[in-house]
Amino acid sequence: MESKRLKLINARCCICDANDAAPIGFGCDYEYRTSSDTFRAVQCHACSLVYLNPRPDVSEFETIYPPNYHAFDFSEKDFGVVYRVRSRLEAKRLLSFCADLPADARILDVGCGDGFHLKLLTQYGEKGWTLEGVDLDERAVRMAERANLKVHLGSIEDLHLPEDSFDLAFMIQTVEHLEKPVEILSAVKNILKRGGRLVIVTDNTDAFDFKIFKKKYWGGYHFPRHWNLFNRKSFGRLAEKVGFETIEIKTIVSPVNWVYSIHNWLVDRNAPRFLINQFTLKSTVSLSAFTSLDIVLQKFGRGALLRAILQKP
Ligand SMILES: [Zn+2]
């Protein structure tokens, strides 16, 4: 695995449809070591979007999302207390967007992975809601189906879901993985009812962790799996380009990019495994410590994640 080189292709800014950008960071796949390539992140001069250029060809999906990829197996068995704390927190966050929904609301999770959020909505939401997911990865869809969730395999552009039919859609840590964010958001807009909302959560390139680690180790690069990374400005432009009304774009708390930035820094120094293991999604001490730090930063509008609420006019 280590020696494999990926097929890479040139990218452009998906918002400006141009390639007027400066390199800002270089790094490797520190988490999964799926290839020996060094990757380059660039920032668009016009809109400040950060994007991977060049990036893997879509034919490399199976390689860059290996079977042990965490989105496919975030389970209570493997993650224990982290799973339980995150579940409670996420359930509360998700339900806060559902307060005004009708009893028979239809909700879609785009990029649902193994169905973590759909399971929470099933468990804590109204029984009359119809919950569906979409994911490109067959392994993820099979896992979701095993949990009795209704999940469509494929890209939302190609699935021909009925137009004007959903009350609410979520894209939680999905947009940064996409090849074509504009096209996918447009497809989501099509299936939403008028006045329907799309809630997006993604990494924030105005966050303090980005400022510190952007040259190489920033966890949010997730090299080579995050292709488009936003701040308030670029995200606002994306929403405008697609024709959504922006209800709110704010930052929220997350320890994950802090923990992974330090993880990546340690991996690159060949630090001992026991030390590296203190900085993963299973390490409660570092997750708690950086949650506390990010709570403070979030109060200054510099939380590690962006959360946007968009509405179909
Ligand atoms: Zn741009």
mmCIF file of C-alpha atoms in Angstrom, residues 149-281:
data_model
loop_
_atom_site.group_PDB
_atom_site.id
_atom_site.type_symbol
_atom_site.label_atom_id
_atom_site.label_comp_id
_atom_site.label_asym_id
_atom_site.label_seq_id
_atom_site.Cartn_x
_atom_site.Cartn_y
_atom_site.Cartn_z
ATOM 1 C CA LEU A 149 -32.201 2.260 7.357
ATOM 2 C CA LYS A 150 -33.451 3.324 3.928
ATOM 3 C CA VAL A 151 -30.317 4.379 2.081
ATOM 4 C CA HIS A 152 -29.868 5.007 -1.653
ATOM 5 C CA LEU A 153 -26.592 3.940 -3.230
ATOM 6 C CA GLY A 154 -25.201 6.503 -5.674
ATOM 7 C CA SER A 155 -24.866 10.234 -6.225
ATOM 8 C CA ILE A 156 -27.939 12.367 -5.550
ATOM 9 C CA GLU A 157 -27.623 13.814 -9.055
ATOM 10 C CA ASP A 158 -28.278 10.401 -10.598
ATOM 11 C CA LEU A 159 -30.879 8.984 -8.221
ATOM 12 C CA HIS A 160 -33.965 10.796 -9.546
ATOM 13 C CA LEU A 161 -35.484 11.315 -6.116
ATOM 14 C CA PRO A 162 -38.816 13.157 -6.410
ATOM 15 C CA GLU A 163 -38.481 16.937 -6.746
ATOM 16 C CA ASP A 164 -39.941 19.322 -4.144
ATOM 17 C CA SER A 165 -40.540 16.462 -1.707
ATOM 18 C CA PHE A 166 -38.186 16.788 1.292
ATOM 19 C CA ASP A 167 -38.637 19.137 4.240
ATOM 20 C CA LEU A 168 -35.056 18.976 5.467
ATOM 21 C CA ALA A 169 -31.690 17.713 4.252
ATOM 22 C CA PHE A 170 -28.443 17.271 6.115
ATOM 23 C CA MET A 171 -24.924 17.230 4.715
ATOM 24 C CA ILE A 172 -22.739 16.598 7.728
ATOM 25 C CA GLN A 173 -19.057 16.555 6.938
ATOM 26 C CA THR A 174 -19.861 15.658 3.359
ATOM 27 C CA VAL A 175 -19.394 18.768 1.196
ATOM 28 C CA GLU A 176 -15.610 18.767 1.716
ATOM 29 C CA HIS A 177 -15.377 15.280 0.162
ATOM 30 C CA LEU A 178 -17.247 16.210 -3.023
ATOM 31 C CA GLU A 179 -15.853 16.529 -6.511
ATOM 32 C CA LYS A 180 -18.637 18.928 -7.572
ATOM 33 C CA PRO A 181 -20.170 20.787 -4.602
ATOM 34 C CA VAL A 182 -22.177 23.173 -6.813
ATOM 35 C CA GLU A 183 -23.864 20.353 -8.740
ATOM 36 C CA ILE A 184 -24.598 18.317 -5.613
ATOM 37 C CA LEU A 185 -26.059 21.280 -3.712
ATOM 38 C CA SER A 186 -28.202 22.079 -6.769
ATOM 39 C CA ALA A 187 -29.486 18.499 -6.771
ATOM 40 C CA VAL A 188 -30.318 18.786 -3.064
ATOM 41 C CA LYS A 189 -32.134 22.053 -3.726
ATOM 42 C CA ASN A 190 -34.239 20.308 -6.391
ATOM 43 C CA ILE A 191 -35.521 17.618 -4.035
ATOM 44 C CA LEU A 192 -36.319 20.099 -1.224
ATOM 45 C CA LYS A 193 -39.772 21.633 -0.921
ATOM 46 C CA ARG A 194 -40.021 25.429 -1.206
ATOM 47 C CA GLY A 195 -38.955 26.759 2.164
ATOM 48 C CA GLY A 196 -37.191 23.455 2.864
ATOM 49 C CA ARG A 197 -33.848 23.688 4.575
ATOM 50 C CA LEU A 198 -30.390 22.256 4.090
ATOM 51 C CA VAL A 199 -28.074 22.059 7.090
ATOM 52 C CA ILE A 200 -24.381 21.737 6.252
ATOM 53 C CA VAL A 201 -21.507 21.092 8.634
ATOM 54 C CA THR A 202 -17.938 21.294 7.335
ATOM 55 C CA ASP A 203 -14.390 22.193 8.383
ATOM 56 C CA ASN A 204 -13.650 25.887 8.888
ATOM 57 C CA THR A 205 -10.566 27.378 7.229
ATOM 58 C CA ASP A 206 -10.901 30.502 9.381
ATOM 59 C CA ALA A 207 -10.440 28.408 12.508
ATOM 60 C CA PHE A 208 -7.456 28.836 14.778
ATOM 61 C CA ASP A 209 -6.262 25.249 14.226
ATOM 62 C CA PHE A 210 -6.050 26.000 10.488
ATOM 63 C CA LYS A 211 -3.918 29.097 11.113
ATOM 64 C CA ILE A 212 -1.462 27.063 13.171
ATOM 65 C CA PHE A 213 -1.236 23.888 11.092
ATOM 66 C CA LYS A 214 -2.145 24.878 7.518
ATOM 67 C CA LYS A 215 1.362 24.500 6.051
ATOM 68 C CA LYS A 216 1.373 20.748 6.512
ATOM 69 C CA TYR A 217 -0.444 18.976 9.297
ATOM 70 C CA TRP A 218 -3.934 20.484 9.536
ATOM 71 C CA GLY A 219 -6.368 17.669 10.325
ATOM 72 C CA GLY A 220 -9.035 19.268 8.124
ATOM 73 C CA TYR A 221 -7.016 18.548 4.968
ATOM 74 C CA HIS A 222 -7.553 14.854 5.653
ATOM 75 C CA PHE A 223 -5.168 14.330 2.696
ATOM 76 C CA PRO A 224 -6.217 13.247 0.073
ATOM 77 C CA ARG A 225 -9.938 12.961 0.925
ATOM 78 C CA HIS A 226 -11.025 16.585 1.479
ATOM 79 C CA TRP A 227 -11.185 18.306 -1.897
ATOM 80 C CA ASN A 228 -12.969 21.595 -1.072
ATOM 81 C CA LEU A 229 -12.635 23.480 2.222
ATOM 82 C CA PHE A 230 -14.544 26.598 3.151
ATOM 83 C CA ASN A 231 -14.712 29.618 5.412
ATOM 84 C CA ARG A 232 -17.707 31.905 5.932
ATOM 85 C CA LYS A 233 -16.888 33.949 2.837
ATOM 86 C CA SER A 234 -16.403 31.093 0.360
ATOM 87 C CA PHE A 235 -19.325 29.160 1.793
ATOM 88 C CA GLY A 236 -21.598 32.175 1.409
ATOM 89 C CA ARG A 237 -20.542 32.419 -2.243
ATOM 90 C CA LEU A 238 -21.243 28.735 -2.809
ATOM 91 C CA ALA A 239 -24.759 29.066 -1.388
ATOM 92 C CA GLU A 240 -25.389 32.135 -3.517
ATOM 93 C CA LYS A 241 -24.136 30.420 -6.670
ATOM 94 C CA VAL A 242 -26.547 27.517 -6.124
ATOM 95 C CA GLY A 243 -29.460 29.866 -5.406
ATOM 96 C CA PHE A 244 -30.043 29.086 -1.739
ATOM 97 C CA GLU A 245 -30.978 31.745 0.773
ATOM 98 C CA THR A 246 -28.521 31.796 3.648
ATOM 99 C CA ILE A 247 -30.348 31.749 6.972
ATOM 100 C CA GLU A 248 -27.195 31.468 9.060
ATOM 101 C CA ILE A 249 -23.505 30.598 8.799
ATOM 102 C CA LYS A 250 -21.766 30.241 12.150
ATOM 103 C CA THR A 251 -18.913 28.292 13.675
ATOM 104 C CA ILE A 252 -19.397 25.359 16.030
ATOM 105 C CA VAL A 253 -17.176 23.437 18.421
ATOM 106 C CA SER A 254 -15.176 20.371 17.431
ATOM 107 C CA PRO A 255 -11.955 18.893 18.805
ATOM 108 C CA VAL A 256 -11.316 16.622 15.813
ATOM 109 C CA ASN A 257 -9.092 18.830 13.649
ATOM 110 C CA TRP A 258 -7.003 19.808 16.673
ATOM 111 C CA VAL A 259 -6.496 16.184 17.629
ATOM 112 C CA TYR A 260 -5.658 15.116 14.076
ATOM 113 C CA SER A 261 -3.305 18.045 13.456
ATOM 114 C CA ILE A 262 -1.203 16.928 16.415
ATOM 115 C CA HIS A 263 -1.583 13.281 15.381
ATOM 116 C CA ASN A 264 -0.218 14.118 11.920
ATOM 117 C CA TRP A 265 2.669 16.143 13.364
ATOM 118 C CA LEU A 266 3.643 13.179 15.574
ATOM 119 C CA VAL A 267 3.297 10.629 12.750
ATOM 120 C CA ASP A 268 5.616 12.704 10.555
ATOM 121 C CA ARG A 269 8.214 12.639 13.339
ATOM 122 C CA ASN A 270 7.955 8.857 13.748
ATOM 123 C CA ALA A 271 6.830 9.347 17.328
ATOM 124 C CA PRO A 272 6.221 6.172 19.376
ATOM 125 C CA ARG A 273 2.843 4.530 18.770
ATOM 126 C CA PHE A 274 1.622 4.937 22.372
ATOM 127 C CA LEU A 275 2.065 8.704 22.047
ATOM 128 C CA ILE A 276 0.368 8.898 18.633
ATOM 129 C CA ASN A 277 -2.531 6.885 20.077
ATOM 130 C CA GLN A 278 -3.215 9.721 22.526
ATOM 131 C CA PHE A 279 -4.369 11.773 19.516
ATOM 132 C CA THR A 280 -7.070 9.778 17.713
ATOM 133 C CA LEU A 281 -10.878 9.633 17.733
#
